mmCIF file of C-alpha atoms in Angstrom:
data_model
loop_
_atom_site.group_PDB
_atom_site.id
_atom_site.type_symbol
_atom_site.label_atom_id
_atom_site.label_comp_id
_atom_site.label_asym_id
_atom_site.label_seq_id
_atom_site.Cartn_x
_atom_site.Cartn_y
_atom_site.Cartn_z
ATOM 1 C CA MET A 290 -24.110 15.783 49.661
ATOM 2 C CA GLY A 291 -23.975 13.932 46.195
ATOM 3 C CA ILE A 292 -22.626 11.039 45.178
ATOM 4 C CA VAL A 293 -20.223 11.179 42.158
ATOM 5 C CA THR A 294 -19.706 8.468 39.972
ATOM 6 C CA GLU A 295 -16.222 7.879 38.174
ATOM 7 C CA THR A 296 -16.933 7.976 34.560
ATOM 8 C CA LYS A 297 -14.919 4.977 33.184
ATOM 9 C CA LYS A 298 -14.199 5.662 29.675
ATOM 10 C CA LEU A 299 -11.465 6.919 27.484
ATOM 11 C CA THR A 300 -11.882 8.901 24.155
ATOM 12 C CA LEU A 301 -9.824 8.908 21.140
ATOM 13 C CA SER A 302 -8.935 11.037 18.262
ATOM 14 C CA ILE A 303 -7.222 9.106 15.430
ATOM 15 C CA GLY A 304 -7.388 10.572 11.663
ATOM 16 C CA GLY A 305 -10.236 12.618 12.752
ATOM 17 C CA ILE A 306 -12.561 10.146 13.968
ATOM 18 C CA CYS A 307 -13.216 9.835 17.676
ATOM 19 C CA CYS A 308 -14.175 6.865 19.733
ATOM 20 C CA SER A 309 -15.175 6.552 23.350
ATOM 21 C CA ILE A 310 -13.719 3.493 25.002
ATOM 22 C CA HIS A 311 -15.948 2.006 27.813
ATOM 23 C CA SER A 312 -15.065 -0.517 30.516
ATOM 24 C CA GLU A 313 -15.697 -1.136 34.076
ATOM 25 C CA ASP A 314 -12.140 -1.984 34.697
ATOM 26 C CA SER A 315 -10.601 1.525 35.154
ATOM 27 C CA ARG A 316 -7.300 -0.201 35.530
ATOM 28 C CA PHE A 317 -7.336 -1.236 32.012
ATOM 29 C CA LEU A 318 -8.435 2.384 30.993
ATOM 30 C CA ASP A 319 -5.585 3.610 32.756
ATOM 31 C CA VAL A 320 -3.429 1.275 30.717
ATOM 32 C CA LEU A 321 -4.816 2.471 27.229
ATOM 33 C CA ARG A 322 -4.467 5.962 28.566
ATOM 34 C CA ALA A 323 -0.899 5.775 28.990
ATOM 35 C CA ARG A 324 -0.444 3.486 25.620
ATOM 36 C CA TYR A 325 -2.747 6.265 23.747
ATOM 37 C CA GLN A 326 -1.936 9.391 25.494
ATOM 38 C CA SER A 327 -1.137 11.641 22.822
ATOM 39 C CA PHE A 328 -4.519 10.989 21.305
ATOM 40 C CA GLU A 329 -6.894 11.412 23.897
ATOM 41 C CA ALA A 330 -9.548 13.999 23.163
ATOM 42 C CA LEU A 331 -12.292 15.612 24.549
ATOM 43 C CA ASP A 332 -14.471 15.784 21.400
ATOM 44 C CA PRO A 333 -17.722 14.036 21.257
ATOM 45 C CA ALA A 334 -17.339 10.413 20.216
ATOM 46 C CA THR A 335 -18.366 8.953 16.601
ATOM 47 C CA TYR A 336 -17.801 5.456 18.058
ATOM 48 C CA GLU A 337 -18.850 4.089 21.135
ATOM 49 C CA ILE A 338 -16.711 1.053 21.850
ATOM 50 C CA PHE A 339 -17.706 -1.276 25.113
ATOM 51 C CA VAL A 340 -14.959 -3.279 26.375
ATOM 52 C CA GLN A 341 -15.468 -6.655 28.090
ATOM 53 C CA LEU A 342 -12.581 -8.417 29.379
ATOM 54 C CA VAL A 343 -12.633 -11.967 29.733
ATOM 55 C CA PRO A 344 -10.471 -14.831 30.898
ATOM 56 C CA PHE A 345 -8.432 -17.099 28.978
ATOM 57 C CA PRO A 346 -10.495 -19.949 28.200
ATOM 58 C CA ALA A 347 -13.747 -18.010 27.231
ATOM 59 C CA LEU A 348 -12.196 -16.779 24.044
ATOM 60 C CA SER A 349 -10.716 -19.988 22.765
ATOM 61 C CA PHE A 350 -11.604 -20.735 19.325
ATOM 62 C CA ASP A 351 -10.297 -24.218 19.047
ATOM 63 C CA ASN A 352 -13.924 -25.448 18.525
ATOM 64 C CA THR A 353 -14.312 -23.089 15.480
ATOM 65 C CA GLY A 354 -11.835 -24.822 13.222
ATOM 66 C CA GLY A 355 -11.593 -23.130 9.691
ATOM 67 C CA ILE A 356 -11.682 -19.705 11.128
ATOM 68 C CA PRO A 357 -8.730 -17.522 9.644
ATOM 69 C CA ARG A 358 -6.182 -15.665 12.053
ATOM 70 C CA ILE A 359 -8.060 -12.573 11.398
ATOM 71 C CA ASP A 360 -11.533 -13.154 10.508
ATOM 72 C CA VAL A 361 -13.862 -9.795 8.997
ATOM 73 C CA LYS A 362 -17.716 -10.510 8.110
ATOM 74 C CA ARG A 363 -20.326 -8.380 7.240
ATOM 75 C CA THR A 364 -23.526 -9.112 9.453
ATOM 76 C CA SER A 365 -26.614 -10.735 7.835
ATOM 77 C CA THR A 366 -28.482 -7.836 8.596
ATOM 78 C CA GLY A 367 -25.880 -5.798 6.858
ATOM 79 C CA ASP A 368 -25.680 -3.272 9.600
ATOM 80 C CA GLY A 369 -22.374 -4.264 10.611
ATOM 81 C CA TYR A 370 -19.428 -6.554 10.854
ATOM 82 C CA LEU A 371 -18.110 -9.475 13.249
ATOM 83 C CA VAL A 372 -14.552 -9.083 14.026
ATOM 84 C CA ARG A 373 -12.533 -11.964 15.190
ATOM 85 C CA ARG A 374 -8.904 -12.766 15.897
ATOM 86 C CA LYS A 375 -7.407 -16.015 17.153
ATOM 87 C CA ASP A 376 -3.783 -14.793 18.300
ATOM 88 C CA ASN A 377 -4.022 -11.601 20.710
ATOM 89 C CA PRO A 378 -7.487 -12.904 20.902
ATOM 90 C CA PHE A 379 -10.819 -10.922 20.976
ATOM 91 C CA VAL A 380 -14.461 -10.793 19.424
ATOM 92 C CA ALA A 381 -15.935 -7.322 18.221
ATOM 93 C CA MET A 382 -19.775 -6.804 16.671
ATOM 94 C CA VAL A 383 -19.135 -3.295 15.174
ATOM 95 C CA ASN A 384 -22.835 -1.950 14.388
ATOM 96 C CA THR A 385 -22.321 0.684 11.662
ATOM 97 C CA LEU A 386 -25.690 1.987 12.107
ATOM 98 C CA SER A 387 -25.918 2.815 15.775
ATOM 99 C CA ARG A 388 -22.065 3.356 15.590
ATOM 100 C CA LYS A 389 -21.694 1.092 18.785
ATOM 101 C CA VAL A 390 -19.218 -1.370 19.338
ATOM 102 C CA GLN A 391 -19.021 -4.490 21.635
ATOM 103 C CA VAL A 392 -15.853 -6.473 22.206
ATOM 104 C CA LYS A 393 -14.649 -9.089 24.475
ATOM 105 C CA MET A 394 -10.898 -9.620 24.942
ATOM 106 C CA TRP A 395 -8.359 -10.779 27.280
ATOM 107 C CA ASP A 396 -6.955 -8.138 29.334
ATOM 108 C CA SER A 397 -4.017 -7.087 27.308
ATOM 109 C CA GLU A 398 -3.276 -3.881 25.583
ATOM 110 C CA TYR A 399 -2.108 -5.610 22.665
ATOM 111 C CA CYS A 400 -5.132 -7.248 22.465
ATOM 112 C CA PHE A 401 -6.911 -4.089 22.234
ATOM 113 C CA ASP A 402 -4.496 -2.527 19.828
ATOM 114 C CA SER A 403 -4.949 -5.102 17.524
ATOM 115 C CA PHE A 404 -8.355 -4.697 17.444
ATOM 116 C CA LEU A 405 -8.146 -0.758 17.121
ATOM 117 C CA ARG A 406 -6.232 -1.410 13.797
ATOM 118 C CA ILE A 407 -8.855 -3.492 12.526
ATOM 119 C CA PHE A 408 -11.646 -1.113 13.892
ATOM 120 C CA TYR A 409 -9.826 2.048 11.999
ATOM 121 C CA SER A 410 -9.331 0.044 8.891
ATOM 122 C CA LEU A 411 -12.900 -0.646 8.597
ATOM 123 C CA THR A 412 -14.082 2.594 9.502
ATOM 124 C CA LEU A 413 -11.822 4.586 7.482
ATOM 125 C CA VAL A 414 -13.584 2.871 4.236
ATOM 126 C CA ASP A 415 -16.667 4.813 4.545
ATOM 127 C CA GLU A 416 -14.871 7.936 5.005
ATOM 128 C CA GLY A 417 -13.047 7.364 1.629
ATOM 129 C CA GLY A 418 -9.809 6.943 3.970
ATOM 130 C CA LEU A 419 -7.112 4.070 4.035
ATOM 131 C CA LEU A 420 -5.079 2.762 6.997
ATOM 132 C CA LEU A 421 -1.587 2.519 5.016
ATOM 133 C CA HIS A 422 1.412 0.597 5.453
ATOM 134 C CA ALA A 423 3.400 3.662 5.560
ATOM 135 C CA SER A 424 6.198 5.926 7.529
ATOM 136 C CA SER A 425 5.500 9.528 6.836
ATOM 137 C CA ALA A 426 7.422 13.064 7.737
ATOM 138 C CA SER A 427 6.308 16.620 7.537
ATOM 139 C CA ASP A 428 7.664 19.691 7.170
ATOM 140 C CA ARG A 429 5.821 22.847 7.491
ATOM 141 C CA GLY A 430 2.449 21.121 7.655
ATOM 142 C CA ARG A 431 3.105 19.215 4.271
ATOM 143 C CA ALA A 432 3.924 15.405 4.498
ATOM 144 C CA ASN A 433 5.431 12.856 2.154
ATOM 145 C CA VAL A 434 4.511 9.309 2.885
ATOM 146 C CA PHE A 435 6.666 6.501 2.261
ATOM 147 C CA PHE A 436 5.064 3.299 1.696
ATOM 148 C CA GLY A 437 6.123 -0.553 0.700
ATOM 149 C CA PRO A 438 5.844 -3.765 2.612
ATOM 150 C CA SER A 439 7.593 -4.948 5.470
ATOM 151 C CA GLY A 440 11.601 -4.421 5.025
ATOM 152 C CA SER A 441 11.078 -1.720 2.065
ATOM 153 C CA GLY A 442 12.578 0.671 4.795
ATOM 154 C CA LYS A 443 9.706 2.717 6.136
ATOM 155 C CA THR A 444 11.481 2.843 9.785
ATOM 156 C CA THR A 445 14.496 3.444 8.119
ATOM 157 C CA VAL A 446 13.251 6.890 6.383
ATOM 158 C CA ALA A 447 11.315 7.714 9.752
ATOM 159 C CA ARG A 448 14.724 7.685 11.246
ATOM 160 C CA LEU A 449 16.494 9.610 8.662
ATOM 161 C CA SER A 450 14.041 12.705 8.473
ATOM 162 C CA GLN A 451 15.880 14.487 11.264
ATOM 163 C CA GLY A 452 14.745 18.125 11.376
ATOM 164 C CA ARG A 453 11.126 16.971 10.171
ATOM 165 C CA THR A 454 8.258 16.177 12.252
ATOM 166 C CA VAL A 455 7.669 12.300 12.021
ATOM 167 C CA LEU A 456 3.973 11.329 11.927
ATOM 168 C CA THR A 457 4.500 7.485 12.069
ATOM 169 C CA ASP A 458 6.823 4.957 10.849
ATOM 170 C CA GLU A 459 4.299 2.097 10.817
ATOM 171 C CA LEU A 460 0.852 3.232 9.586
ATOM 172 C CA ALA A 461 -0.422 6.097 8.370
ATOM 173 C CA ILE A 462 -3.815 7.475 7.948
ATOM 174 C CA ILE A 463 -4.778 9.295 4.473
ATOM 175 C CA LYS A 464 -8.387 10.937 4.181
ATOM 176 C CA PRO A 465 -9.828 13.181 2.023
ATOM 177 C CA LEU A 466 -10.535 16.690 3.572
ATOM 178 C CA ASP A 467 -11.991 19.743 1.139
ATOM 179 C CA GLY A 468 -10.934 18.210 -1.776
ATOM 180 C CA ARG A 469 -7.508 17.570 -0.578
ATOM 181 C CA TYR A 470 -6.030 14.400 1.243
ATOM 182 C CA LYS A 471 -4.477 14.861 4.372
ATOM 183 C CA VAL A 472 -2.146 12.213 6.244
ATOM 184 C CA TYR A 473 -2.811 11.919 9.788
ATOM 185 C CA GLY A 474 -0.147 9.909 12.506
ATOM 186 C CA THR A 475 -1.432 7.209 14.268
ATOM 187 C CA PRO A 476 -0.491 5.328 17.575
ATOM 188 C CA PHE A 477 0.158 2.440 15.785
ATOM 189 C CA TRP A 478 4.195 2.547 15.668
ATOM 190 C CA GLY A 479 6.765 0.112 14.508
ATOM 191 C CA GLU A 480 10.156 0.187 16.052
ATOM 192 C CA PHE A 481 10.676 3.710 16.123
ATOM 193 C CA THR A 482 8.909 5.363 18.894
ATOM 194 C CA PRO A 483 10.098 8.686 19.496
ATOM 195 C CA GLY A 484 6.730 9.927 21.214
ATOM 196 C CA ARG A 485 3.527 9.061 19.062
ATOM 197 C CA SER A 486 2.312 12.490 18.697
ATOM 198 C CA ASN A 487 -0.722 13.162 17.217
ATOM 199 C CA VAL A 488 0.031 14.993 14.081
ATOM 200 C CA GLN A 489 -1.610 15.721 10.549
ATOM 201 C CA ALA A 490 -0.400 17.530 7.700
ATOM 202 C CA GLU A 491 -1.645 18.114 4.131
ATOM 203 C CA LEU A 492 -0.183 15.146 1.847
ATOM 204 C CA ASN A 493 2.110 16.367 -0.120
ATOM 205 C CA GLY A 494 3.750 13.091 -2.392
ATOM 206 C CA LEU A 495 3.206 9.477 -2.212
ATOM 207 C CA TYR A 496 6.679 7.630 -2.720
ATOM 208 C CA SER A 497 6.694 3.683 -3.169
ATOM 209 C CA LEU A 498 10.010 2.837 -1.521
ATOM 210 C CA LYS A 499 13.015 0.650 -2.970
ATOM 211 C CA LYS A 500 16.215 0.593 -1.157
ATOM 212 C CA ASP A 501 19.109 1.238 -3.622
ATOM 213 C CA GLN A 502 22.757 2.249 -3.925
ATOM 214 C CA ARG A 503 21.671 5.453 -5.350
ATOM 215 C CA ASN A 504 19.062 8.154 -5.066
ATOM 216 C CA SER A 505 16.461 8.520 -7.664
ATOM 217 C CA ILE A 506 12.812 9.237 -8.130
ATOM 218 C CA LEU A 507 10.907 7.949 -10.983
ATOM 219 C CA PRO A 508 7.277 8.623 -11.765
ATOM 220 C CA LEU A 509 4.790 6.001 -11.630
ATOM 221 C CA ASP A 510 2.119 5.140 -14.161
ATOM 222 C CA LYS A 511 -1.440 5.144 -12.628
ATOM 223 C CA ILE A 512 -1.818 1.481 -13.168
ATOM 224 C CA ARG A 513 1.283 0.510 -11.053
ATOM 225 C CA ALA A 514 0.660 3.426 -8.842
ATOM 226 C CA VAL A 515 -2.755 1.585 -7.822
ATOM 227 C CA MET A 516 -1.411 -1.488 -7.630
ATOM 228 C CA ASP A 517 1.331 -0.318 -5.554
ATOM 229 C CA LEU A 518 -0.691 1.881 -2.847
ATOM 230 C CA TYR A 519 -3.337 -0.946 -2.794
ATOM 231 C CA ARG A 520 -0.937 -3.495 -1.858
ATOM 232 C CA CYS A 521 0.106 -1.762 0.992
ATOM 233 C CA VAL A 522 -3.425 -0.993 2.741
ATOM 234 C CA LEU A 523 -4.072 -2.493 5.734
ATOM 235 C CA PHE A 524 -7.273 -4.506 5.271
ATOM 236 C CA PHE A 525 -8.646 -7.610 6.731
ATOM 237 C CA SER A 526 -12.345 -8.121 5.377
ATOM 238 C CA ASP A 527 -12.899 -10.191 2.461
ATOM 239 C CA ASP A 528 -16.221 -8.237 1.793
ATOM 240 C CA SER A 529 -16.513 -7.532 -2.028
ATOM 241 C CA GLN A 530 -18.111 -4.239 -1.526
ATOM 242 C CA LEU A 531 -15.443 -2.862 0.884
ATOM 243 C CA LEU A 532 -12.810 -4.131 -1.501
ATOM 244 C CA SER A 533 -14.601 -2.034 -4.006
ATOM 245 C CA LYS A 534 -14.300 1.256 -2.141
ATOM 246 C CA ILE A 535 -10.914 0.519 -1.366
ATOM 247 C CA LEU A 536 -10.233 0.558 -4.838
ATOM 248 C CA ASP A 537 -11.904 3.495 -5.405
ATOM 249 C CA THR A 538 -9.952 4.873 -2.876
ATOM 250 C CA CYS A 539 -6.941 3.945 -4.221
ATOM 251 C CA CYS A 540 -7.667 5.506 -7.817
ATOM 252 C CA ALA A 541 -8.877 8.892 -6.307
ATOM 253 C CA VAL A 542 -5.724 9.412 -4.369
ATOM 254 C CA VAL A 543 -3.519 8.514 -7.264
ATOM 255 C CA ASP A 544 -5.657 11.214 -9.506
ATOM 256 C CA LYS A 545 -5.136 13.883 -7.123
ATOM 257 C CA VAL A 546 -1.660 12.950 -5.368
ATOM 258 C CA PRO A 547 1.652 12.709 -6.785
ATOM 259 C CA ILE A 548 3.166 9.604 -6.922
ATOM 260 C CA TYR A 549 6.692 8.236 -7.232
ATOM 261 C CA GLU A 550 8.852 5.240 -6.810
ATOM 262 C CA LEU A 551 11.797 6.316 -4.658
ATOM 263 C CA HIS A 552 14.920 4.720 -4.557
ATOM 264 C CA PHE A 553 17.236 5.619 -1.892
ATOM 265 C CA ARG A 554 20.237 5.113 -0.148
ATOM 266 C CA GLN A 555 20.108 4.586 3.685
ATOM 267 C CA ASP A 556 21.396 7.674 4.397
ATOM 268 C CA PRO A 557 19.296 11.120 4.669
ATOM 269 C CA SER A 558 20.687 12.048 1.089
ATOM 270 C CA PHE A 559 17.569 10.817 -0.512
ATOM 271 C CA TRP A 560 15.921 14.263 0.928
ATOM 272 C CA GLU A 561 17.496 16.180 -1.679
ATOM 273 C CA VAL A 562 16.000 14.214 -4.681
ATOM 274 C CA ILE A 563 12.695 14.966 -3.043
ATOM 275 C CA ASN A 564 13.353 18.519 -2.126
ATOM 276 C CA ASP A 565 14.249 18.703 -5.960
ATOM 277 C CA GLN A 566 11.098 16.960 -7.019
ATOM 278 C CA ASP A 567 8.891 19.750 -4.925
ATOM 279 C CA MET B 120 -9.698 -20.312 -40.535
ATOM 280 C CA ILE B 121 -10.961 -23.184 -38.357
ATOM 281 C CA LYS B 122 -13.318 -22.614 -35.718
ATOM 282 C CA ILE B 123 -13.761 -25.172 -32.739
ATOM 283 C CA LYS B 124 -17.512 -25.172 -31.405
ATOM 284 C CA GLY B 125 -19.151 -27.391 -29.578
ATOM 285 C CA LYS B 126 -22.022 -27.693 -26.975
ATOM 286 C CA ASP B 127 -19.985 -28.566 -24.193
ATOM 287 C CA THR B 128 -16.705 -26.677 -24.526
ATOM 288 C CA MET B 129 -15.652 -23.342 -23.037
ATOM 289 C CA LEU B 130 -15.982 -21.574 -26.184
ATOM 290 C CA SER B 131 -19.877 -22.060 -26.130
ATOM 291 C CA LYS B 132 -20.197 -21.035 -22.438
ATOM 292 C CA TYR B 133 -21.852 -17.239 -21.814
ATOM 293 C CA LEU B 134 -19.287 -15.180 -19.281
ATOM 294 C CA LEU B 135 -20.732 -13.268 -16.393
ATOM 295 C CA ARG B 136 -18.157 -11.376 -14.297
ATOM 296 C CA SER B 137 -18.773 -12.311 -10.577
ATOM 297 C CA ASP B 138 -20.828 -10.694 -8.130
ATOM 298 C CA SER B 139 -17.812 -10.673 -5.402
ATOM 299 C CA THR B 140 -15.474 -8.827 -8.076
ATOM 300 C CA ALA B 141 -15.040 -5.161 -8.752
ATOM 301 C CA TYR B 142 -12.835 -3.935 -11.192
ATOM 302 C CA ARG B 143 -12.037 -0.129 -12.955
ATOM 303 C CA THR B 144 -10.315 0.790 -15.829
ATOM 304 C CA ILE B 145 -7.527 3.184 -16.144
ATOM 305 C CA ASN B 146 -5.971 4.130 -19.524
ATOM 306 C CA GLY B 147 -7.857 1.456 -21.146
ATOM 307 C CA LEU B 148 -6.789 -1.280 -19.076
ATOM 308 C CA ALA B 149 -8.469 -3.003 -16.347
ATOM 309 C CA LEU B 150 -7.917 -3.654 -12.690
ATOM 310 C CA ILE B 151 -9.546 -6.253 -11.008
ATOM 311 C CA VAL B 152 -10.137 -7.434 -7.432
ATOM 312 C CA GLY B 153 -11.773 -10.379 -6.221
ATOM 313 C CA ALA B 154 -13.354 -11.648 -3.013
ATOM 314 C CA PRO B 155 -12.280 -13.632 -0.789
ATOM 315 C CA GLU B 156 -8.815 -13.578 -2.110
ATOM 316 C CA GLY B 157 -8.346 -9.694 -2.080
ATOM 317 C CA LYS B 158 -5.541 -9.745 -4.538
ATOM 318 C CA LEU B 159 -5.655 -6.847 -7.110
ATOM 319 C CA ARG B 160 -4.531 -7.460 -10.685
ATOM 320 C CA SER B 161 -4.112 -5.895 -13.874
ATOM 321 C CA LEU B 162 -4.980 -7.058 -17.360
ATOM 322 C CA ASN B 163 -3.779 -6.524 -20.629
ATOM 323 C CA GLU B 164 -5.567 -5.374 -23.398
ATOM 324 C CA ALA B 165 -6.698 -8.261 -24.417
ATOM 325 C CA GLY B 166 -8.016 -9.537 -21.198
ATOM 326 C CA THR B 167 -9.583 -6.452 -20.528
ATOM 327 C CA PHE B 168 -11.623 -6.592 -23.746
ATOM 328 C CA ILE B 169 -12.330 -10.093 -22.476
ATOM 329 C CA TRP B 170 -13.209 -8.747 -19.031
ATOM 330 C CA GLU B 171 -15.350 -5.889 -20.003
ATOM 331 C CA GLN B 172 -17.561 -8.548 -22.803
ATOM 332 C CA ALA B 173 -18.306 -10.426 -19.938
ATOM 333 C CA ASP B 174 -21.723 -9.154 -19.264
ATOM 334 C CA GLY B 175 -23.476 -12.673 -19.461
ATOM 335 C CA ARG B 176 -24.786 -11.830 -23.022
ATOM 336 C CA HIS B 177 -21.633 -12.704 -24.822
ATOM 337 C CA THR B 178 -20.132 -16.620 -25.466
ATOM 338 C CA LEU B 179 -16.628 -17.008 -25.320
ATOM 339 C CA SER B 180 -16.625 -17.587 -29.156
ATOM 340 C CA ASP B 181 -18.646 -14.374 -29.650
ATOM 341 C CA ILE B 182 -15.935 -12.649 -27.463
ATOM 342 C CA ILE B 183 -13.066 -14.115 -29.202
ATOM 343 C CA ASP B 184 -14.747 -13.340 -33.094
ATOM 344 C CA GLN B 185 -14.918 -9.586 -32.024
ATOM 345 C CA MET B 186 -11.060 -9.735 -30.889
ATOM 346 C CA CYS B 187 -10.195 -11.084 -33.976
ATOM 347 C CA GLN B 188 -11.818 -8.519 -35.883
ATOM 348 C CA LYS B 189 -10.780 -5.675 -33.764
ATOM 349 C CA TYR B 190 -7.109 -6.742 -33.453
ATOM 350 C CA ASP B 191 -6.526 -8.924 -36.551
ATOM 351 C CA VAL B 192 -5.370 -11.492 -34.869
ATOM 352 C CA ASP B 193 -5.363 -15.527 -35.800
ATOM 353 C CA TYR B 194 -8.596 -17.087 -34.146
ATOM 354 C CA THR B 195 -6.848 -20.353 -33.279
ATOM 355 C CA GLN B 196 -4.058 -18.614 -31.122
ATOM 356 C CA ALA B 197 -6.528 -16.036 -29.818
ATOM 357 C CA ALA B 198 -9.082 -18.851 -28.643
ATOM 358 C CA GLN B 199 -6.084 -20.926 -27.034
ATOM 359 C CA ASP B 200 -4.988 -17.643 -25.046
ATOM 360 C CA ALA B 201 -8.565 -16.824 -24.024
ATOM 361 C CA GLU B 202 -9.640 -20.118 -22.947
ATOM 362 C CA THR B 203 -6.431 -20.273 -20.496
ATOM 363 C CA PHE B 204 -7.386 -16.703 -19.127
ATOM 364 C CA VAL B 205 -10.759 -17.624 -18.657
ATOM 365 C CA HIS B 206 -10.115 -21.051 -17.103
ATOM 366 C CA GLU B 207 -7.790 -19.091 -14.587
ATOM 367 C CA LEU B 208 -10.618 -16.740 -13.728
ATOM 368 C CA GLU B 209 -13.307 -19.219 -13.335
ATOM 369 C CA ARG B 210 -10.933 -21.009 -11.168
ATOM 370 C CA GLN B 211 -10.630 -17.974 -8.990
ATOM 371 C CA ASP B 212 -14.130 -17.491 -8.605
ATOM 372 C CA MET B 213 -13.927 -14.100 -10.766
ATOM 373 C CA LEU B 214 -15.812 -15.018 -14.063
ATOM 374 C CA VAL B 215 -19.024 -17.335 -14.067
ATOM 375 C CA LEU B 216 -19.448 -19.441 -17.321
ATOM 376 C CA MET B 217 -23.269 -20.355 -17.674
ATOM 377 C CA ASP B 218 -25.006 -22.684 -20.321
ATOM 378 C CA ASP B 219 -27.476 -19.735 -21.095
ATOM 379 C CA PRO B 220 -27.734 -16.066 -21.679
ATOM 380 C CA ALA B 221 -27.849 -13.943 -18.348
ATOM 381 C CA GLY B 222 -31.484 -13.461 -17.750
ATOM 382 C CA SER B 223 -32.813 -16.286 -19.845
ATOM 383 C CA GLU B 224 -34.430 -18.049 -16.766
ATOM 384 C CA GLU B 225 -37.034 -14.977 -16.639
ATOM 385 C CA MET B 226 -37.962 -15.629 -20.015
#
């Protein structure tokens, strides 16, 4: 009679990047499985993430004065990053050569979610992609992305997208594929949580959001477009090489994808000016 | 035209873009970002000219001379504006001011 060993891992695919999460705590994996259920995958993983849950005092940063709330630093050997966060605390070592990640964190799905956002913001850089503060809605396989700082109306736009597939209301992944750009929904939602579906679509247009009394679309010159886009990229490292890559990516996106400033009333009528633009 | 020069003034310093910055030029204007701040800023035409000349081989005075020829502007006003601009970028560790040209320590 053989012995069946329970596999304690969960594989997720977000933005076309697969990662397997390993933990000795199957209860914790079940919590994550429920949270990220729409993004569970059977594909082979590119990254292996090993999670060690530690008790409260073990991650105290009290003696490490001067460390910012979120700290991402390239290792001295150049083969990865040390990622630390004080609130929702965790410490992670990301090895970009072996593609293995060791994480110590509290037993909290919020800690893990926080880590996962930062992890993806890092891994996307090398793929020419971005994790963007944006909402997105698609229609017939083509998606528009609405980006802007907090309070600009991303969630409002998502709520006003009836009849379309909402990819996200908080964070969208933009990645190049075969010379074009695709938009991916993510499990990182804000207030609007219709089901967190794992959807991707071809990127049709980018809209920098401005709440207004009237709907209008204004083309953005390239410099303004790159600056508006860059400001909405979710990124935490101060590494100059990575910042340079992000700047490159923003310039590349602006070169290939139409980008506008959308002044919109807070009702569904703004879709008329977008459809007219298409 | 009065030129102000002196060994210890900013005008006599060689300007070098810091290693911790990245920049791209779009339609003739520079976008620059520096670590650790990570803030992206755009430069106007004059700022872009100074930035692109900051290769460690030109002093600020050299650069202002070139600017005055290129844009037909008054040297004194140009120098004042350029010093303010350079001082701000140096304060943010985006520009390095050197007493000698880059690479001269190898000679």
